[in-house]
């Protein structure tokens, strides 16, 4: 890794641990940010010390999405006062699913957010496994997506799985599942999922999948939010008499009782990355982010 440039990494409150790990990999100065939330919900941020060199802001925008987003933008704007080069690392980028007008009248909020990052002063944006590449196209600055699949695959290779098969819960995830399966050295299938665009309800429309019988399955997705997609897929696969089901995702939002419902549906283990802190975040993405920065 070339270390010709000097870096300062500033960790937003949503991504402190990951930011420290990235700073270590870059042999960079690390600056902490202090956060106070005012009674009305406003974020008040203070950074300790002066950044120098290229500045890297690290802040995922998981819930509370808008607060974490405004904190990321404020940090970028502050960094711009010290450096002409500000890299915004947003490992989990909220709003990436709102990348086009699905139903008439819907706003494409991803596009607004992409513009604000540029206006705030970011010269480059780095995200991990963005929901769709289309979301990246809204950025008018360099925007790079890094894939956590190789890191997730490394983790799964250490597990002693029986005749593993990779499963995508929907056809939209075929490329992801294919990449995972190819790197793992196994086959993959995709289920036919339908989500009602008005109420968000999920349905699996696949017919019998005899090839899953007696096998360990890895359900691969970019993110688990409410768990609806994984729950429906797991319930379907259990009926097909598979052996164990593992859920692998980059971003585990696990809203509400998602984890409990996923386990109840028959998933033995959820493995995610540390783009979102939590107990399922066993796979560290700091090495791939550090590589994308330099
Ligand atoms: C959908 O296309 C995504 O890849 C995920 O499957 C989805 O966003 C997960 O959301 P939930 O956990 O609420 O079903």
CSV table of C-alpha atoms and ligand atoms in Angstrom, one decimal:
chain,number,residue,atom,x,y,z
A,1,UNK,CA,0.0,0.0,0.0
A,2,UNK,CA,1.5,3.4,-1.0
A,3,UNK,CA,1.8,5.8,1.9
A,4,UNK,CA,3.1,8.8,0.1
A,5,UNK,CA,0.3,11.0,1.3
A,6,UNK,CA,-0.4,11.8,4.9
A,7,UNK,CA,-3.9,11.2,6.1
A,8,UNK,CA,-6.1,12.3,9.0
A,9,UNK,CA,-9.0,10.0,9.7
A,10,UNK,CA,-12.0,11.5,11.6
A,11,UNK,CA,-14.5,9.0,13.0
A,12,UNK,CA,-18.1,10.0,13.2
A,13,UNK,CA,-19.9,8.7,16.2
A,14,UNK,CA,-21.8,6.1,14.1
A,15,UNK,CA,-18.5,4.5,12.9
A,16,UNK,CA,-15.9,5.1,15.6
A,17,UNK,CA,-14.5,1.6,15.8
A,18,UNK,CA,-14.3,1.1,12.0
A,19,UNK,CA,-12.7,4.6,11.6
A,20,UNK,CA,-10.0,3.7,14.2
A,21,UNK,CA,-9.2,0.5,12.3
A,22,UNK,CA,-9.0,2.3,9.0
A,23,UNK,CA,-6.7,4.9,10.6
A,24,UNK,CA,-4.4,2.1,11.8
A,25,UNK,CA,-4.3,0.5,8.4
A,26,UNK,CA,-3.4,3.9,6.8
A,27,UNK,CA,-0.9,4.7,9.6
A,28,UNK,CA,-2.9,8.0,9.8
A,29,UNK,CA,-3.6,10.4,12.6
A,30,UNK,CA,-7.0,9.7,14.2
A,31,UNK,CA,-9.3,12.4,15.4
A,32,UNK,CA,-12.3,11.7,17.5
A,33,UNK,CA,-15.5,13.6,17.2
A,34,UNK,CA,-17.7,14.3,20.2
A,35,UNK,CA,-21.4,14.3,19.8
A,36,UNK,CA,-24.2,16.0,21.8
A,37,UNK,CA,-27.8,15.6,20.8
A,38,UNK,CA,-29.8,18.6,21.8
A,39,UNK,CA,-33.3,17.9,23.3
A,40,UNK,CA,-34.9,18.9,20.0
A,41,UNK,CA,-32.8,16.3,18.2
A,42,UNK,CA,-30.2,18.6,16.7
A,43,UNK,CA,-26.6,17.1,16.5
A,44,UNK,CA,-23.8,19.2,18.0
A,45,UNK,CA,-20.4,17.9,16.9
A,46,UNK,CA,-16.9,18.9,18.1
A,47,UNK,CA,-13.7,17.5,16.8
A,48,UNK,CA,-10.6,17.2,19.0
A,49,UNK,CA,-7.5,18.6,17.4
A,50,UNK,CA,-6.5,19.8,14.0
A,51,UNK,CA,-6.6,17.6,10.9
A,52,UNK,CA,-3.9,17.8,8.3
A,53,UNK,CA,-3.0,16.1,5.0
A,54,UNK,CA,-5.9,14.4,3.1
A,55,UNK,CA,-8.9,14.0,5.4
A,56,UNK,CA,-11.0,10.9,5.6
A,57,UNK,CA,-14.4,11.1,7.3
A,58,UNK,CA,-15.9,7.8,8.3
A,59,UNK,CA,-19.6,7.7,9.1
A,60,UNK,CA,-22.3,5.1,8.2
A,61,UNK,CA,-25.8,6.4,7.8
A,62,UNK,CA,-27.8,3.7,9.5
A,63,UNK,CA,-30.7,4.6,11.8
A,64,UNK,CA,-31.2,7.3,12.9
A,65,UNK,CA,-30.5,7.8,9.2
A,66,UNK,CA,-31.0,11.5,8.9
A,67,UNK,CA,-29.1,12.4,12.1
A,68,UNK,CA,-26.2,10.3,11.0
A,69,UNK,CA,-26.3,11.8,7.6
A,70,UNK,CA,-26.3,15.4,8.8
A,71,UNK,CA,-23.3,14.5,11.1
A,72,UNK,CA,-21.4,13.0,8.1
A,73,UNK,CA,-22.1,16.1,6.0
A,74,UNK,CA,-21.1,18.5,8.9
A,75,UNK,CA,-17.8,16.6,9.3
A,76,UNK,CA,-17.1,16.8,5.6
A,77,UNK,CA,-17.8,20.5,5.6
A,78,UNK,CA,-15.5,21.1,8.6
A,79,UNK,CA,-12.8,19.0,7.0
A,80,UNK,CA,-13.0,21.1,3.8
A,81,UNK,CA,-11.7,24.1,5.9
A,82,UNK,CA,-8.4,22.2,6.5
A,83,UNK,CA,-7.8,20.3,3.2
A,84,UNK,CA,-8.6,20.4,-0.4
A,85,UNK,CA,-9.0,16.6,-0.4
A,86,UNK,CA,-11.8,15.2,1.6
A,87,UNK,CA,-12.8,11.6,1.3
A,88,UNK,CA,-16.2,10.7,2.7
A,89,UNK,CA,-16.3,7.0,3.6
A,90,UNK,CA,-19.9,6.1,4.1
A,91,UNK,CA,-19.7,2.3,4.5
A,92,UNK,CA,-23.5,1.9,4.7
A,93,UNK,CA,-25.1,4.6,2.6
A,94,UNK,CA,-28.8,5.1,3.6
A,95,UNK,CA,-31.2,6.2,0.9
A,96,UNK,CA,-29.3,4.1,-1.7
A,97,UNK,CA,-32.5,2.2,-2.4
A,98,UNK,CA,-34.2,5.4,-3.4
A,99,UNK,CA,-32.2,5.7,-6.6
A,100,UNK,CA,-35.0,6.0,-9.1
A,101,UNK,CA,-38.7,6.9,-9.4
A,102,UNK,CA,-40.4,3.5,-8.9
A,103,UNK,CA,-43.9,4.8,-8.7
A,104,UNK,CA,-45.1,8.1,-10.3
A,105,UNK,CA,-44.4,11.1,-8.0
A,106,UNK,CA,-41.7,9.4,-5.9
A,107,UNK,CA,-38.7,11.6,-5.1
A,108,UNK,CA,-35.2,10.3,-6.0
A,109,UNK,CA,-33.7,11.3,-2.7
A,110,UNK,CA,-30.4,9.5,-3.4
A,111,UNK,CA,-29.7,12.2,-6.1
A,112,UNK,CA,-30.3,15.0,-3.6
A,113,UNK,CA,-27.9,13.4,-1.0
A,114,UNK,CA,-25.2,12.9,-3.7
A,115,UNK,CA,-25.4,16.6,-4.5
A,116,UNK,CA,-25.2,17.6,-0.9
A,117,UNK,CA,-22.0,15.6,-0.3
A,118,UNK,CA,-20.4,17.5,-3.2
A,119,UNK,CA,-21.6,20.8,-2.0
A,120,UNK,CA,-20.4,20.1,1.6
A,121,UNK,CA,-16.9,19.6,0.1
A,122,UNK,CA,-16.3,15.9,-0.4
A,123,UNK,CA,-13.9,15.2,-3.3
A,124,UNK,CA,-14.4,11.5,-3.2
A,125,UNK,CA,-17.0,9.1,-1.7
A,126,UNK,CA,-16.4,5.5,-0.8
A,127,UNK,CA,-19.2,3.1,0.0
A,128,UNK,CA,-19.4,-0.6,0.6
A,129,UNK,CA,-21.7,-2.8,-1.3
A,130,UNK,CA,-24.1,-0.1,-2.3
A,131,UNK,CA,-27.6,-1.4,-3.0
A,132,UNK,CA,-27.4,-0.6,-6.7
A,133,UNK,CA,-24.7,0.8,-8.9
A,134,UNK,CA,-27.4,3.3,-10.2
A,135,UNK,CA,-27.2,5.1,-6.8
A,136,UNK,CA,-23.5,5.8,-7.4
A,137,UNK,CA,-24.3,7.4,-10.8
A,138,UNK,CA,-26.0,10.3,-8.9
A,139,UNK,CA,-22.6,11.5,-7.6
A,140,UNK,CA,-20.9,14.2,-9.6
A,141,UNK,CA,-17.6,13.5,-7.8
A,142,UNK,CA,-15.6,10.3,-7.8
A,143,UNK,CA,-17.7,7.7,-6.1
A,144,UNK,CA,-16.3,4.2,-5.5
A,145,UNK,CA,-18.1,1.1,-4.3
A,146,UNK,CA,-16.0,-1.6,-2.6
A,147,UNK,CA,-17.2,-5.2,-2.4
A,148,UNK,CA,-17.2,-7.0,1.0
A,149,UNK,CA,-17.9,-10.3,-0.7
A,150,UNK,CA,-14.2,-11.5,-0.7
A,151,UNK,CA,-14.1,-10.8,3.1
A,152,UNK,CA,-17.4,-12.6,3.8
A,153,UNK,CA,-16.3,-15.5,1.7
A,154,UNK,CA,-13.1,-15.8,3.7
A,155,UNK,CA,-15.2,-16.1,6.9
A,156,UNK,CA,-17.5,-18.7,5.4
A,157,UNK,CA,-14.5,-20.8,4.2
A,158,UNK,CA,-13.6,-21.3,7.8
A,159,UNK,CA,-17.0,-22.9,8.6
A,160,UNK,CA,-17.4,-26.6,8.1
A,161,UNK,CA,-20.4,-26.5,5.8
A,162,UNK,CA,-22.1,-29.6,4.3
A,163,UNK,CA,-22.5,-29.5,0.5
A,164,UNK,CA,-23.0,-25.7,0.6
A,165,UNK,CA,-25.2,-23.8,-1.9
A,166,UNK,CA,-25.5,-20.0,-2.2
A,167,UNK,CA,-29.0,-18.6,-2.4
A,168,UNK,CA,-30.1,-15.2,-3.4
A,169,UNK,CA,-33.5,-14.3,-1.9
A,170,UNK,CA,-34.4,-12.5,-5.1
A,171,UNK,CA,-33.4,-12.1,-8.8
A,172,UNK,CA,-32.0,-8.6,-8.2
A,173,UNK,CA,-29.3,-10.2,-6.1
A,174,UNK,CA,-28.1,-12.7,-8.8
A,175,UNK,CA,-24.8,-10.9,-9.5
A,176,UNK,CA,-24.0,-10.7,-5.8
A,177,UNK,CA,-24.8,-14.4,-5.3
A,178,UNK,CA,-22.9,-15.4,-8.4
A,179,UNK,CA,-19.8,-13.5,-7.2
A,180,UNK,CA,-20.1,-15.1,-3.7
A,181,UNK,CA,-20.6,-18.6,-5.1
A,182,UNK,CA,-17.7,-18.3,-7.6
A,183,UNK,CA,-15.3,-17.1,-5.0
A,184,UNK,CA,-16.5,-19.8,-2.6
A,185,UNK,CA,-16.3,-22.4,-5.3
A,186,UNK,CA,-19.9,-23.6,-5.2
A,187,UNK,CA,-23.1,-23.2,-7.1
A,188,UNK,CA,-25.9,-20.7,-6.6
A,189,UNK,CA,-29.6,-20.3,-7.1
A,190,UNK,CA,-31.9,-17.3,-6.9
A,191,UNK,CA,-35.4,-17.3,-5.5
A,192,UNK,CA,-38.3,-15.4,-7.1
A,193,UNK,CA,-39.2,-12.7,-4.6
A,194,UNK,CA,-42.0,-10.2,-5.0
A,195,UNK,CA,-42.3,-7.1,-2.9
A,196,UNK,CA,-45.4,-5.0,-3.1
A,197,UNK,CA,-44.1,-1.5,-3.9
A,198,UNK,CA,-46.9,0.2,-1.9
A,199,UNK,CA,-46.9,-1.7,1.4
A,200,UNK,CA,-43.4,-3.4,1.2
A,201,UNK,CA,-44.8,-6.9,1.9
A,202,UNK,CA,-42.6,-9.7,0.6
A,203,UNK,CA,-43.7,-13.0,-1.0
A,204,UNK,CA,-41.6,-15.9,-2.4
A,205,UNK,CA,-43.1,-17.1,-5.7
A,206,UNK,CA,-40.5,-19.8,-6.4
A,207,UNK,CA,-41.7,-23.3,-7.1
A,208,UNK,CA,-40.1,-26.4,-5.5
A,209,UNK,CA,-36.3,-26.3,-5.3
A,210,UNK,CA,-35.3,-30.0,-4.8
A,211,UNK,CA,-31.6,-29.3,-5.1
A,212,UNK,CA,-31.5,-27.7,-1.6
A,213,UNK,CA,-32.5,-30.9,0.2
A,214,UNK,CA,-30.0,-31.9,2.9
A,215,UNK,CA,-27.6,-29.1,2.1
A,216,UNK,CA,-26.2,-26.1,4.1
A,217,UNK,CA,-27.4,-22.9,2.5
A,218,UNK,CA,-25.9,-19.4,2.5
A,219,UNK,CA,-28.5,-16.7,1.9
A,220,UNK,CA,-26.6,-13.8,0.5
A,221,UNK,CA,-28.0,-10.2,0.5
A,222,UNK,CA,-26.6,-6.7,0.5
A,223,UNK,CA,-28.6,-5.7,3.6
A,224,UNK,CA,-31.0,-7.0,6.1
A,225,UNK,CA,-33.4,-4.3,7.2
A,226,UNK,CA,-36.8,-5.6,8.6
A,227,UNK,CA,-35.7,-9.1,7.8
A,228,UNK,CA,-38.8,-9.7,5.7
A,229,UNK,CA,-36.8,-11.0,2.7
A,230,UNK,CA,-34.6,-13.4,4.7
A,231,UNK,CA,-37.6,-14.6,6.8
A,232,UNK,CA,-39.7,-15.5,3.7
A,233,UNK,CA,-36.7,-17.1,1.9
A,234,UNK,CA,-35.8,-19.1,5.0
A,235,UNK,CA,-39.4,-20.3,5.6
A,236,UNK,CA,-39.6,-21.4,1.9
A,237,UNK,CA,-36.1,-23.2,2.0
A,238,UNK,CA,-36.9,-25.0,5.3
A,239,UNK,CA,-40.1,-26.4,3.6
A,240,UNK,CA,-37.7,-27.7,0.9
A,241,UNK,CA,-35.9,-29.7,3.6
A,242,UNK,CA,-32.5,-28.0,3.5
A,243,UNK,CA,-30.1,-28.5,6.4
A,244,UNK,CA,-28.7,-25.4,8.0
A,245,UNK,CA,-29.3,-21.8,6.7
A,246,UNK,CA,-26.8,-19.1,7.2
A,247,UNK,CA,-27.6,-15.4,6.3
A,248,UNK,CA,-24.6,-13.4,5.0
A,249,UNK,CA,-25.0,-9.7,4.4
A,250,UNK,CA,-22.9,-6.6,4.3
A,251,UNK,CA,-25.2,-4.3,6.2
A,252,UNK,CA,-27.2,-5.7,9.1
A,253,UNK,CA,-29.7,-3.0,10.1
A,254,UNK,CA,-31.8,-5.6,11.8
A,255,UNK,CA,-34.7,-3.2,12.5
A,256,UNK,CA,-36.9,-4.0,15.6
A,257,UNK,CA,-37.2,-7.7,16.2
A,258,UNK,CA,-35.7,-8.7,12.8
A,259,UNK,CA,-33.0,-10.9,14.4
A,260,UNK,CA,-35.6,-12.8,16.5
A,261,UNK,CA,-37.9,-13.4,13.5
A,262,UNK,CA,-35.0,-14.5,11.3
A,263,UNK,CA,-33.9,-17.1,13.9
A,264,UNK,CA,-37.5,-18.3,14.3
A,265,UNK,CA,-37.7,-18.8,10.5
A,266,UNK,CA,-34.8,-21.3,10.8
A,267,UNK,CA,-31.6,-19.3,10.2
A,268,UNK,CA,-28.8,-20.6,12.4
A,269,UNK,CA,-26.5,-17.7,12.2
A,270,UNK,CA,-26.4,-14.2,10.7
A,271,UNK,CA,-23.0,-13.0,9.6
A,272,UNK,CA,-22.5,-9.4,8.5
A,273,UNK,CA,-19.7,-6.9,8.3
A,274,UNK,CA,-18.8,-4.0,10.6
A,275,UNK,CA,-20.2,-1.3,8.3
A,276,UNK,CA,-22.9,-1.3,11.0
A,277,UNK,CA,-21.8,-2.0,14.5
A,278,UNK,CA,-23.5,-4.9,16.2
A,279,UNK,CA,-23.0,-8.5,17.3
A,280,UNK,CA,-23.4,-10.0,13.9
A,281,UNK,CA,-20.7,-7.7,12.4
A,282,UNK,CA,-18.0,-10.3,12.5
A,283,UNK,CA,-16.3,-9.4,9.2
A,284,UNK,CA,-14.0,-6.4,9.2
A,285,UNK,CA,-14.1,-4.2,6.1
A,286,UNK,CA,-11.3,-1.8,7.2
A,287,UNK,CA,-8.7,-3.5,5.0
A,288,UNK,CA,-10.7,-3.1,1.8
A,289,UNK,CA,-11.7,0.5,2.7
A,290,UNK,CA,-8.1,1.5,3.4
A,291,UNK,CA,-7.0,0.0,0.1
A,292,UNK,CA,-9.7,2.1,-1.7
A,293,UNK,CA,-8.6,5.3,0.0
A,294,UNK,CA,-4.9,5.2,-1.1
B,1,LIG,C1,-33.7,-5.6,-1.7
B,1,LIG,O1,-33.7,-5.6,-2.9
B,1,LIG,C2,-32.5,-5.7,-0.9
B,1,LIG,O2,-31.4,-6.3,-1.5
B,1,LIG,C3,-32.7,-6.4,0.4
B,1,LIG,O3,-33.2,-7.8,0.1
B,1,LIG,C4,-33.8,-5.7,1.2
B,1,LIG,O4,-33.6,-4.4,1.2
B,1,LIG,C5,-33.8,-6.2,2.6
B,1,LIG,O5,-34.9,-5.6,3.3
B,1,LIG,P1,-35.8,-6.4,4.4
B,1,LIG,O6,-34.8,-7.0,5.3
B,1,LIG,O7,-36.6,-5.3,5.0
B,1,LIG,O8,-36.6,-7.4,3.6
